[in-house]
PDB file of C-alpha atoms in Angstrom:
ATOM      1  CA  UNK A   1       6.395 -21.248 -22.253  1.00  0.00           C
ATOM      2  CA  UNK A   2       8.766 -24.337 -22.349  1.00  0.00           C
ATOM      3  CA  UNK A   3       8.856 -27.372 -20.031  1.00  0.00           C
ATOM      4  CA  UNK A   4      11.787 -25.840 -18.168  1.00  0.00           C
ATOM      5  CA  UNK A   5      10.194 -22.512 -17.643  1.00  0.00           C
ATOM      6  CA  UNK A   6       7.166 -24.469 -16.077  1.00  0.00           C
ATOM      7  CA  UNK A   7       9.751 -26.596 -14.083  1.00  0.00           C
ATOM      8  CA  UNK A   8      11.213 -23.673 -12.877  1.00  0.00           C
ATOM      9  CA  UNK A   9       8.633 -21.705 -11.724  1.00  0.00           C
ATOM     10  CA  UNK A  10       6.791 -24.661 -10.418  1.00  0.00           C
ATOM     11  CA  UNK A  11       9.650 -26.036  -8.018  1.00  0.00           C
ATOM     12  CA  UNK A  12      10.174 -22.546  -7.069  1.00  0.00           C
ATOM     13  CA  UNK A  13       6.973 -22.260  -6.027  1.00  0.00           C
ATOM     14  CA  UNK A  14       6.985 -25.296  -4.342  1.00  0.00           C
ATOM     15  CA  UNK A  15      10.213 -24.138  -2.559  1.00  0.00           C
ATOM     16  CA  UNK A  16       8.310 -21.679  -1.087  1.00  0.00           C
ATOM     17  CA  UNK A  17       5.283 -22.489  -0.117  1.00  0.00           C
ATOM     18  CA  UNK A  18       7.413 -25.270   2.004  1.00  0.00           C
ATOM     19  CA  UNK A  19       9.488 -23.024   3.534  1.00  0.00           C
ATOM     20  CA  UNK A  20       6.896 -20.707   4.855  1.00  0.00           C
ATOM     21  CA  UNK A  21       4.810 -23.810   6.345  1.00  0.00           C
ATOM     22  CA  UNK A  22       7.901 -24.700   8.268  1.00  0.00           C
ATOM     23  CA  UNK A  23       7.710 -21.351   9.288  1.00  0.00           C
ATOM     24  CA  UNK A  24       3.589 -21.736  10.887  1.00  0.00           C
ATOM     25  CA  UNK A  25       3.445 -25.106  11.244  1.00  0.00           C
ATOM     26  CA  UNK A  26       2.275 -25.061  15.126  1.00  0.00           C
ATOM     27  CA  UNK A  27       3.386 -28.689  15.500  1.00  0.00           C
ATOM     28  CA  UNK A  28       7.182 -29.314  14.789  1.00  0.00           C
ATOM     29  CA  UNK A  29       6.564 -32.968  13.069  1.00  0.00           C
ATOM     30  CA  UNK A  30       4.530 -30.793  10.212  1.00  0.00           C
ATOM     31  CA  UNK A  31       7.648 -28.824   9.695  1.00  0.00           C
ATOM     32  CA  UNK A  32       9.778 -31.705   9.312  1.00  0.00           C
ATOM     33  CA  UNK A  33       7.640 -32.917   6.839  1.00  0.00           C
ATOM     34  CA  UNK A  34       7.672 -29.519   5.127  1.00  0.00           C
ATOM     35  CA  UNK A  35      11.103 -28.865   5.276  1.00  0.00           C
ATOM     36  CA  UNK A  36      11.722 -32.169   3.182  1.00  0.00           C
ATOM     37  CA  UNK A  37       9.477 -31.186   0.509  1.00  0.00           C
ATOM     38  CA  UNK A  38      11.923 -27.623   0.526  1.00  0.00           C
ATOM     39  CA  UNK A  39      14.878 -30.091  -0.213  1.00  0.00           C
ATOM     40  CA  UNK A  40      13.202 -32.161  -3.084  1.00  0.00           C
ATOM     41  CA  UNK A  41      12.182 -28.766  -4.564  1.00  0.00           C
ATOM     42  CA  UNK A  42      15.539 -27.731  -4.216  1.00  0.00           C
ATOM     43  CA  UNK A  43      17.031 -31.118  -5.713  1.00  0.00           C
ATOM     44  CA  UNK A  44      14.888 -30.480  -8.458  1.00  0.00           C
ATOM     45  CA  UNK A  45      16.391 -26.903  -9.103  1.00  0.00           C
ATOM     46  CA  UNK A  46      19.952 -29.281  -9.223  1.00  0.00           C
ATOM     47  CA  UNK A  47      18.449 -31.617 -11.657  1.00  0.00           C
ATOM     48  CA  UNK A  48      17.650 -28.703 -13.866  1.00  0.00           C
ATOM     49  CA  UNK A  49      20.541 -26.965 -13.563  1.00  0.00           C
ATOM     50  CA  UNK A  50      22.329 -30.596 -14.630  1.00  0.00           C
ATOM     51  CA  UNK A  51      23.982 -30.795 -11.249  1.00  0.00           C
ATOM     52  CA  UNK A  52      23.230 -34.678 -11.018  1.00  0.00           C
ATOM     53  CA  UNK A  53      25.689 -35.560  -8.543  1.00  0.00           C
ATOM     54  CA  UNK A  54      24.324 -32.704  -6.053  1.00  0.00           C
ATOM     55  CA  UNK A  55      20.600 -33.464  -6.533  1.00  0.00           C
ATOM     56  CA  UNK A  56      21.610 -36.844  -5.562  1.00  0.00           C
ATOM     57  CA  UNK A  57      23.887 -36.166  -2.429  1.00  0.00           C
ATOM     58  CA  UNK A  58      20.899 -33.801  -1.175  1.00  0.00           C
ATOM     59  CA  UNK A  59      18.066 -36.194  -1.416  1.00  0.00           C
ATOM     60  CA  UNK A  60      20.486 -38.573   0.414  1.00  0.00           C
ATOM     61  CA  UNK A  61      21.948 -36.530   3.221  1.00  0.00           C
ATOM     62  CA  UNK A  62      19.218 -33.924   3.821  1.00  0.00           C
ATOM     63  CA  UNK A  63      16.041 -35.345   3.037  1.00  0.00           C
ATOM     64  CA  UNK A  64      17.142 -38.993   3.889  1.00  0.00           C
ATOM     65  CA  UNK A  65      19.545 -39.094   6.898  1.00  0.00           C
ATOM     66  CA  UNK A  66      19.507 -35.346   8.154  1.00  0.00           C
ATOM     67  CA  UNK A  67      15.436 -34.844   8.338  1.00  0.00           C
ATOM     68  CA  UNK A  68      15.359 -38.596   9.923  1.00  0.00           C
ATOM     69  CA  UNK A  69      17.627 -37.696  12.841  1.00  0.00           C
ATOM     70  CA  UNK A  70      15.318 -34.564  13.259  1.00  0.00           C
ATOM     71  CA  UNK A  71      12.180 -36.564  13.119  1.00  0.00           C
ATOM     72  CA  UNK A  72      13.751 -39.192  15.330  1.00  0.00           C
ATOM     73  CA  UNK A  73      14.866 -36.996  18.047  1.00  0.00           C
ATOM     74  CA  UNK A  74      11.335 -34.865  18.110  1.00  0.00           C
ATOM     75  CA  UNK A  75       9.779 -38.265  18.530  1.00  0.00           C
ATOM     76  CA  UNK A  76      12.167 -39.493  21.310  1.00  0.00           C
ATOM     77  CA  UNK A  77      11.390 -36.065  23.076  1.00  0.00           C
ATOM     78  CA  UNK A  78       7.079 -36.385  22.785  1.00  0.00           C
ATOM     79  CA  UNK A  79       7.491 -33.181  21.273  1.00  0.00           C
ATOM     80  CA  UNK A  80       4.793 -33.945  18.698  1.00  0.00           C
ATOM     81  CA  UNK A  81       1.797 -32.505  20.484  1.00  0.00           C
ATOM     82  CA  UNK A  82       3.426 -30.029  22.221  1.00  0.00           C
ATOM     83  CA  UNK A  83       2.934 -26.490  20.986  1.00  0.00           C
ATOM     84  CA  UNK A  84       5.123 -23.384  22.314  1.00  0.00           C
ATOM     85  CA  UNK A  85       3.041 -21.022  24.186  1.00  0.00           C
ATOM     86  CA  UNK A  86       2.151 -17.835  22.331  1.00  0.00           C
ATOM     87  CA  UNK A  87       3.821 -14.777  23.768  1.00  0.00           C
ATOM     88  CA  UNK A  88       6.303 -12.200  23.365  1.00  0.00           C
ATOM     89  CA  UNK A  89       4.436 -11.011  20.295  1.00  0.00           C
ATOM     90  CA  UNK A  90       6.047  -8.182  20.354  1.00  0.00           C
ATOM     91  CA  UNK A  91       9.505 -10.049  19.476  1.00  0.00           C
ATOM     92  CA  UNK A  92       7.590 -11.866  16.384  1.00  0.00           C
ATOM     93  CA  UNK A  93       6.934  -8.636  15.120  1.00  0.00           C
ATOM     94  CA  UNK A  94      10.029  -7.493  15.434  1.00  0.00           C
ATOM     95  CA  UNK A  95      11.503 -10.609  13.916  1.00  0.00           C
ATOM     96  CA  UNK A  96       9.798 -10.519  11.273  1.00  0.00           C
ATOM     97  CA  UNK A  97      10.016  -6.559  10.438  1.00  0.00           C
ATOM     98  CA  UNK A  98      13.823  -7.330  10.797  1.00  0.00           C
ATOM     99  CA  UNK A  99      13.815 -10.330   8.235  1.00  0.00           C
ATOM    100  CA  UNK A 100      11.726  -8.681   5.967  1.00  0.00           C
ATOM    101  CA  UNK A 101      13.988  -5.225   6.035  1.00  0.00           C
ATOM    102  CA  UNK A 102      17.078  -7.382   4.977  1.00  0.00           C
ATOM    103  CA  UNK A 103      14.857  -8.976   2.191  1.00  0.00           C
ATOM    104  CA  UNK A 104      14.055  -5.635   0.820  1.00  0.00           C
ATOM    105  CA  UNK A 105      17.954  -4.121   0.731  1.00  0.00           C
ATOM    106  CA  UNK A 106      18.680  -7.788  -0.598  1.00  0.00           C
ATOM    107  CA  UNK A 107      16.465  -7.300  -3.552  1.00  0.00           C
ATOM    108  CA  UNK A 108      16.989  -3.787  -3.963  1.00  0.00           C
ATOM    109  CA  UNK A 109      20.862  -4.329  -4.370  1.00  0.00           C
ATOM    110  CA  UNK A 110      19.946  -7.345  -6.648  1.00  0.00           C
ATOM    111  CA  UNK A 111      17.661  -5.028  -8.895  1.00  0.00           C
ATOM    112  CA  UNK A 112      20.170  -2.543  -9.079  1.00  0.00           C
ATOM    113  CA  UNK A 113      23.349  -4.600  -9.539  1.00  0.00           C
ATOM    114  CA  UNK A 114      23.322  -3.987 -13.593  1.00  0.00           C
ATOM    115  CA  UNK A 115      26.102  -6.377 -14.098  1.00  0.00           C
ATOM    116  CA  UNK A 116      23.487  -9.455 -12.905  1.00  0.00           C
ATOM    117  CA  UNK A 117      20.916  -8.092 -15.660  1.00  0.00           C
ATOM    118  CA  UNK A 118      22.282 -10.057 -18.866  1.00  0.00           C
ATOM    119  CA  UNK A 119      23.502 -13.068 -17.171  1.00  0.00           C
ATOM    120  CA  UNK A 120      22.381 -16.115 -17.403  1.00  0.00           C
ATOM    121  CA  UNK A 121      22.447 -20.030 -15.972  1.00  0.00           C
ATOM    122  CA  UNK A 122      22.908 -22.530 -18.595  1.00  0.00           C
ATOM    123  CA  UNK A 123      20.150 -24.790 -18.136  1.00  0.00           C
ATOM    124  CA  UNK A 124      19.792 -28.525 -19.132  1.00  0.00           C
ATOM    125  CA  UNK A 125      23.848 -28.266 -20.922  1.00  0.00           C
ATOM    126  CA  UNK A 126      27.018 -28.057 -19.675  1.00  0.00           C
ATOM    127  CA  UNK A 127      28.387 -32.109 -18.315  1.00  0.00           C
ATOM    128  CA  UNK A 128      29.926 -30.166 -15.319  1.00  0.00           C
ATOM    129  CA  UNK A 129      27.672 -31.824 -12.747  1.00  0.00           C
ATOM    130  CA  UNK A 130      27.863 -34.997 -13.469  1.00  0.00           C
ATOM    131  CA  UNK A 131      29.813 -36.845 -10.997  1.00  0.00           C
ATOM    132  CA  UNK A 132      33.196 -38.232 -13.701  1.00  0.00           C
ATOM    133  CA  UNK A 133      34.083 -34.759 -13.674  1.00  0.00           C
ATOM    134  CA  UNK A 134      33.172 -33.529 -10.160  1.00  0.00           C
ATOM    135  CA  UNK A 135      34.872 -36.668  -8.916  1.00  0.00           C
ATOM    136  CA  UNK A 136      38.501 -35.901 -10.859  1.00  0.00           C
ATOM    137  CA  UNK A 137      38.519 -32.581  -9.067  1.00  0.00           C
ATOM    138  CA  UNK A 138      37.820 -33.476  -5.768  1.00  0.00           C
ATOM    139  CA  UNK A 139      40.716 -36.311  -6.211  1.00  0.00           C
ATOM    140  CA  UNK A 140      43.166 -34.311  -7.396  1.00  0.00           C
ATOM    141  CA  UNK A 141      42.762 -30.735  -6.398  1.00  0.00           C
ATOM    142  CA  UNK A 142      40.622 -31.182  -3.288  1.00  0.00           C
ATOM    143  CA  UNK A 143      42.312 -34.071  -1.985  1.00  0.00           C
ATOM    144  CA  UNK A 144      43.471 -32.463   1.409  1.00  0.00           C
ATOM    145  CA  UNK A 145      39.794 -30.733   2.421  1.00  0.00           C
ATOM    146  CA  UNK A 146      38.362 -34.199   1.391  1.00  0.00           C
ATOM    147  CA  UNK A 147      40.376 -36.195   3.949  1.00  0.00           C
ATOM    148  CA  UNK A 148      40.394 -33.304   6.444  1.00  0.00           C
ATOM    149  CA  UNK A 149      36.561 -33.699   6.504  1.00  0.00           C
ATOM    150  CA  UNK A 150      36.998 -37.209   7.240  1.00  0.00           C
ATOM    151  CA  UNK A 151      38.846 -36.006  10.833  1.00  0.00           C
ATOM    152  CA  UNK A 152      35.826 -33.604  10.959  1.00  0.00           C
ATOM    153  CA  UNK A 153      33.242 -36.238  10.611  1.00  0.00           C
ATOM    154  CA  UNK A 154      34.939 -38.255  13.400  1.00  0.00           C
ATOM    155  CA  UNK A 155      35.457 -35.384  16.045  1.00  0.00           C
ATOM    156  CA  UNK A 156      31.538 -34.606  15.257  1.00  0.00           C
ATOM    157  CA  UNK A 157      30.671 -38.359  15.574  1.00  0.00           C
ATOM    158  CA  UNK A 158      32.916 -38.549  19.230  1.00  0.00           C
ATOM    159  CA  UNK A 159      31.744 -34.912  20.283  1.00  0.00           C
ATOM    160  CA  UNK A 160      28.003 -36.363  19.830  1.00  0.00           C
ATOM    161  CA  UNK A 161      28.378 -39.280  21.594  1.00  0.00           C
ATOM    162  CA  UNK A 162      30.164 -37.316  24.484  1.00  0.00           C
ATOM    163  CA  UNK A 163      27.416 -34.681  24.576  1.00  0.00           C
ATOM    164  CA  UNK A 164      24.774 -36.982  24.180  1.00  0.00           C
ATOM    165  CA  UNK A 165      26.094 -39.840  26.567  1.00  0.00           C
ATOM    166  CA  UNK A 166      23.463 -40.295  29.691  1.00  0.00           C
ATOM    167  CA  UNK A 167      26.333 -39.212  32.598  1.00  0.00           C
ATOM    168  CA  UNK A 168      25.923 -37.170  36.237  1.00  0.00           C
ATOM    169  CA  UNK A 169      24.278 -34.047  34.952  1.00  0.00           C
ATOM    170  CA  UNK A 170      26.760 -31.013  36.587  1.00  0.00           C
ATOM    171  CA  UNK A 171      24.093 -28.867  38.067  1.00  0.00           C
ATOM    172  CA  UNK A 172      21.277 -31.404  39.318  1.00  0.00           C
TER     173      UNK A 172
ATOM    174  CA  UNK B   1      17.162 -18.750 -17.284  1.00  0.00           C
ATOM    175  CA  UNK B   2      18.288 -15.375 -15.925  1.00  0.00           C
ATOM    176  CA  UNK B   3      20.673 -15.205 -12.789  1.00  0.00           C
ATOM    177  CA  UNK B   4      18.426 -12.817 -11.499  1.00  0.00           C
ATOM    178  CA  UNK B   5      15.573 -15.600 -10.624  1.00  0.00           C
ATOM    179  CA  UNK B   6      18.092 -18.059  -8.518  1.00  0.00           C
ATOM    180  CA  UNK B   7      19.266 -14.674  -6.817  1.00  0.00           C
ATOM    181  CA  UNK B   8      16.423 -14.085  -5.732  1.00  0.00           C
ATOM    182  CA  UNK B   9      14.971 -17.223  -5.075  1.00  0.00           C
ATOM    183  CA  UNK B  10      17.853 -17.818  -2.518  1.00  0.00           C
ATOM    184  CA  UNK B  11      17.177 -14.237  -0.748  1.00  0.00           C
ATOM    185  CA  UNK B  12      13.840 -14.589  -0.448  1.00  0.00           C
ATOM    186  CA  UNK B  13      14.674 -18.272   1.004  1.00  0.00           C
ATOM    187  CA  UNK B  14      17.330 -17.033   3.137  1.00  0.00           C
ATOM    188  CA  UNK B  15      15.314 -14.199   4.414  1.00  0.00           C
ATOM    189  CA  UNK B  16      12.350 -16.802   5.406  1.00  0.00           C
ATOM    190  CA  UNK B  17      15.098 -18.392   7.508  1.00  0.00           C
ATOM    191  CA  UNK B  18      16.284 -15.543   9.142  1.00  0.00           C
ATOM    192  CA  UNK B  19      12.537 -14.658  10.476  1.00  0.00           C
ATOM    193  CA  UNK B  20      12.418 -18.167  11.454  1.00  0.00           C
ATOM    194  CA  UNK B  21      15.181 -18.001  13.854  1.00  0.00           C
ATOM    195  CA  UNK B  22      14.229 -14.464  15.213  1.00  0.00           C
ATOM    196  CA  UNK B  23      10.841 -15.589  15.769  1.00  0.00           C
ATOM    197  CA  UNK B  24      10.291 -19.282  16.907  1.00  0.00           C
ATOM    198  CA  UNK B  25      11.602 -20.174  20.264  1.00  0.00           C
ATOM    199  CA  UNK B  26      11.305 -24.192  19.694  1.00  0.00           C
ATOM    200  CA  UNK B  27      14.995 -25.180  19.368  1.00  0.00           C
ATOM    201  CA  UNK B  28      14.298 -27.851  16.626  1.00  0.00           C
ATOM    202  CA  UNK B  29      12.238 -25.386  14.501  1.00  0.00           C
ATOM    203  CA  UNK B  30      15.480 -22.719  14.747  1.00  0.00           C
ATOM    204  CA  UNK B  31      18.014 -25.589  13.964  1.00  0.00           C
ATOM    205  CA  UNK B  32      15.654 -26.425  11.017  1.00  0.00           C
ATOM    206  CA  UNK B  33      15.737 -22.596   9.692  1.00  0.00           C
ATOM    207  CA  UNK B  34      19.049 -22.993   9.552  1.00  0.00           C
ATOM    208  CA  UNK B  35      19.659 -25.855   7.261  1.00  0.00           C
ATOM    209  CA  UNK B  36      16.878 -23.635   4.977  1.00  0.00           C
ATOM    210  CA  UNK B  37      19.353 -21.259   5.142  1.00  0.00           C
ATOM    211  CA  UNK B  38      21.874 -23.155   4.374  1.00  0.00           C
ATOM    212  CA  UNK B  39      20.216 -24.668   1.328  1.00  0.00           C
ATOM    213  CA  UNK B  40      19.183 -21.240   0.059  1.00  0.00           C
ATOM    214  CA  UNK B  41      23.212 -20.655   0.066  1.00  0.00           C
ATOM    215  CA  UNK B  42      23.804 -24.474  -1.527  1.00  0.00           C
ATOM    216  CA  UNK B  43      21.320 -23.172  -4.644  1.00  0.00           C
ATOM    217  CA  UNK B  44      22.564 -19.899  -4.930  1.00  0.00           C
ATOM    218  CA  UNK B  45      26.128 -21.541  -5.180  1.00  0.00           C
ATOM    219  CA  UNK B  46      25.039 -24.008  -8.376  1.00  0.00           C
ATOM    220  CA  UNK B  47      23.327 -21.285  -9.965  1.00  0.00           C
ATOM    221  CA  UNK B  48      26.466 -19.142 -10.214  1.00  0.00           C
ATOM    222  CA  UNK B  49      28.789 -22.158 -11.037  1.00  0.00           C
ATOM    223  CA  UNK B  50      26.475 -22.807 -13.956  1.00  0.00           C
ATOM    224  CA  UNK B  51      26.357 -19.455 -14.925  1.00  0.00           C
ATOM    225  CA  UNK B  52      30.154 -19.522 -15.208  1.00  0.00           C
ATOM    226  CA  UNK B  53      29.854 -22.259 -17.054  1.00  0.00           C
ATOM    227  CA  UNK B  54      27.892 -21.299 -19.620  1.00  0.00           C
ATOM    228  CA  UNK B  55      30.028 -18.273 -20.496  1.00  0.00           C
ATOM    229  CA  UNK B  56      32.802 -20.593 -21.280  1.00  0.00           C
ATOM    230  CA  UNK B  57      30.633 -22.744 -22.887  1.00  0.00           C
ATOM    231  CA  UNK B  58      29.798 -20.897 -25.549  1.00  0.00           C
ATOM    232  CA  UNK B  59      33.739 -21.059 -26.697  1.00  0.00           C
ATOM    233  CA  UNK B  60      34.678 -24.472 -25.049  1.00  0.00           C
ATOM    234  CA  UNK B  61      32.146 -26.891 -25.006  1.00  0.00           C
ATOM    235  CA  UNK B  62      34.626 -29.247 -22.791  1.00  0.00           C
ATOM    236  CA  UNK B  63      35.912 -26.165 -20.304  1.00  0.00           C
ATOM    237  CA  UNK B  64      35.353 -27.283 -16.693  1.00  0.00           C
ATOM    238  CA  UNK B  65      34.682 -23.943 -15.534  1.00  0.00           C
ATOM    239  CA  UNK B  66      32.334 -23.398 -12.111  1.00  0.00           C
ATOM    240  CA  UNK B  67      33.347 -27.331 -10.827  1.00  0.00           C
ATOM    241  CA  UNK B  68      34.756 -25.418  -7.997  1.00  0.00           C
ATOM    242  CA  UNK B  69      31.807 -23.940  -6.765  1.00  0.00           C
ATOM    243  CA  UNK B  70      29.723 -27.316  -7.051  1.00  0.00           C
ATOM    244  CA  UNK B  71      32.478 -29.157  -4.884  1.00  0.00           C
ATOM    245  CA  UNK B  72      32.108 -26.321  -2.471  1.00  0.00           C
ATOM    246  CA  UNK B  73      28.544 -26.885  -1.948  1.00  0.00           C
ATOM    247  CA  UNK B  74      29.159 -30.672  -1.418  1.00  0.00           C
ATOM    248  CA  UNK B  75      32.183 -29.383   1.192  1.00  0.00           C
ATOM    249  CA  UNK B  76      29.028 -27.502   2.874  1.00  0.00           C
ATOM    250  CA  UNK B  77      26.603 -30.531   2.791  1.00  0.00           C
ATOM    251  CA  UNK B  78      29.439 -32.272   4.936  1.00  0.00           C
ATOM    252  CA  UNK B  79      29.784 -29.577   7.193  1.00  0.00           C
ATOM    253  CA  UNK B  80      26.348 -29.213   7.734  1.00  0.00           C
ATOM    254  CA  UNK B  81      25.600 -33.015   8.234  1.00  0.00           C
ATOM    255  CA  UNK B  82      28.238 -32.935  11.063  1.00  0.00           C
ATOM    256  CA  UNK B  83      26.634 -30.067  12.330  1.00  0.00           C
ATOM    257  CA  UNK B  84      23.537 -31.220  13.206  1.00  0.00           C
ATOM    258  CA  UNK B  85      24.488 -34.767  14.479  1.00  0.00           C
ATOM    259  CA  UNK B  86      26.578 -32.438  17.233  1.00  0.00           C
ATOM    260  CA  UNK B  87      23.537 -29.931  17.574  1.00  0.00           C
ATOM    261  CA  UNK B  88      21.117 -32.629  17.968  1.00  0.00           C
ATOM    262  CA  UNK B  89      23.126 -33.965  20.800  1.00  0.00           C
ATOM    263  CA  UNK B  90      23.245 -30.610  22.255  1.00  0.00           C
ATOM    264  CA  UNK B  91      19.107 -30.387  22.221  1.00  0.00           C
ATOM    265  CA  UNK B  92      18.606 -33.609  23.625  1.00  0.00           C
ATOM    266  CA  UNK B  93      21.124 -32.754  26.429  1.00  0.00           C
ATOM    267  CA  UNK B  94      19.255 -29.400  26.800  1.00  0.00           C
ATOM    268  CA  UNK B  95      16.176 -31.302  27.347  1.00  0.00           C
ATOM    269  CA  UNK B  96      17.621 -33.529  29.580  1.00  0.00           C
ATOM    270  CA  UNK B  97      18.444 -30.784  31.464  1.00  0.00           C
ATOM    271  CA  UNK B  98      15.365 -28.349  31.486  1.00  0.00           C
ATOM    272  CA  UNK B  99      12.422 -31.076  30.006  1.00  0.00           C
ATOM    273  CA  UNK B 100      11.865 -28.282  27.512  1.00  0.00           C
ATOM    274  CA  UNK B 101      13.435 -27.051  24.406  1.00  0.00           C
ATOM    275  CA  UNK B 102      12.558 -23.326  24.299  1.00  0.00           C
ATOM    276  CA  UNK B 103      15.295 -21.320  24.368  1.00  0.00           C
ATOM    277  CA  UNK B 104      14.053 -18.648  26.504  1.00  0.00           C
ATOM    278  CA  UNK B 105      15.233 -20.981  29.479  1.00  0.00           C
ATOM    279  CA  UNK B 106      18.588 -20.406  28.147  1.00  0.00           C
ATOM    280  CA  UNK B 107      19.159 -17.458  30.007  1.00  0.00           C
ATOM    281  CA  UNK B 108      19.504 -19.193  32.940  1.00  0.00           C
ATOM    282  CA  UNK B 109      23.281 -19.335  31.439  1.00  0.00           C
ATOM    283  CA  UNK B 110      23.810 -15.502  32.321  1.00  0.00           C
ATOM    284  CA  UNK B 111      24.124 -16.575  35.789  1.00  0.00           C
TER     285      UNK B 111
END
């Protein structure tokens, strides 16, 4: 087995293993804390693929400003000790019969999709990722989505600071 | 590495955020199953741009073949990140409101 066969099964894995502890993690600070560990494993995925400029943006944005203004607002709320009562079992059973029935027809399409068999992702090659050539596209092709999302990123930033401003509640 | 691993290491992600949302009733925790979800997407995304890539890249070493697909994902990071500044807004609100953030109390909305 290669280093990159390790890597890959490792981070997977890893991926994993996070996501279902954010999934029982009783107390929601835990699956915070889990969920970041699902976006380094993830970053590493992009670093093998050689998707530099990706692993990069993801550590940044998810696991540095995203999972912070999670953390921040489960702190502000005292949420940290408080655990949701257990009931309705009945609906995590049927939850989780329902997830796990669209996993199976998932992997049962994937296993019999015969065009996926002989494919493969180039590992480790390939200077697609890297952020000279990502950046020329999104310059010249992209140019219009990129300064739409800029509009986006301001009626987000006004809509939060409208929805979030301390006013006359309506119905109290 | 075959396609076949990412594919399925983004289904079986996905999936775990699907039972997430149908089964936790803490806001937070169903917000957070769907940026897994999202991420599951975001991987399955890179691994088919690569794999694009490499078929040209057996011919053309210098083809930029599957860049698309990697600036898509970064268009999705965006998205998401404005997402959650608005949806975070909307929990604290909903707190505000109830002191709580199960959503079972939501249904008081039906009225």
């Amino acid at each position: 087995m290669s280093t990159t066969v390790i890597l890959f099964w490792f981070l997977s894995a890893l991926a994993l293993l996070g996501a279902m502890m954010v999934l029982i993690s009783k107390n929601p600070v835990f699956s915070v804390l889990w969920l970041i560990v699902v976006f380094f494993a993830i970053s590493g995925h992009y670093l093998l693929l050689n998707a530099q400029f990706l692993a990069i943006v993801n550590l940044i944005v998810y696991a540095g400003a995203i999972m912070v203004l999670f953390l921040f607002v489960i702190m502000l709320m005292n949420l940290n000790s408080n655990t949701e009562p257990q009931k309705n079992t009945w609906l995590k059973v049927a939850g989780a019969i329902a997830g796990g029935s669209f996993m199976l027809i998932m992997i049962d399409v994937l296993i019999d999709a015969k065009d996926m068999q002989t494919k493969t992702a180039l590992i480790k090659e390939g200077n697609i990722g890297l952020i000279k050539n990502l950046g020329r596209v999104l310059y010249n092709d992209y140019l219009i989505p990129f300064e739409i999302t800029s509009v986006l990123f301001l009626s987000a930033m006004v809509g939060a600071v409208v929805i979030g401003k301390k006013g006359e509640a309506p119905n109290q | 590495m075959p396609i076949e691993y990412y594919i399925m290491l983004s289904v079986v992600l996905f999936c775990i955020g699907v039972v997430g949302v149908l089964t936790r009733r803490n806001a937070i925790i169903i917000f957070m199953c769907i940026e897994l979800m999202l991420n599951a997407v975001n991987l399955m995304l890179v691994a088919f741009s690569k794999m694009h890539h490499g078929a040209e890249y057996l011919t053309n070493p210098t083809s930029t073949a599957g860049t698309d697909a990697q600036l898509f994902v970064f268009f999705i990071m965006v998205v998401a990140a404005a997402e959650v500044s608005v949806g975070l807004a909307i929990i604290v609100m909903l707190y505000r409101n109830t002191h709580s953030v199960d959503v079972n109390f939501l249904n008081r909305l039906k009225n």
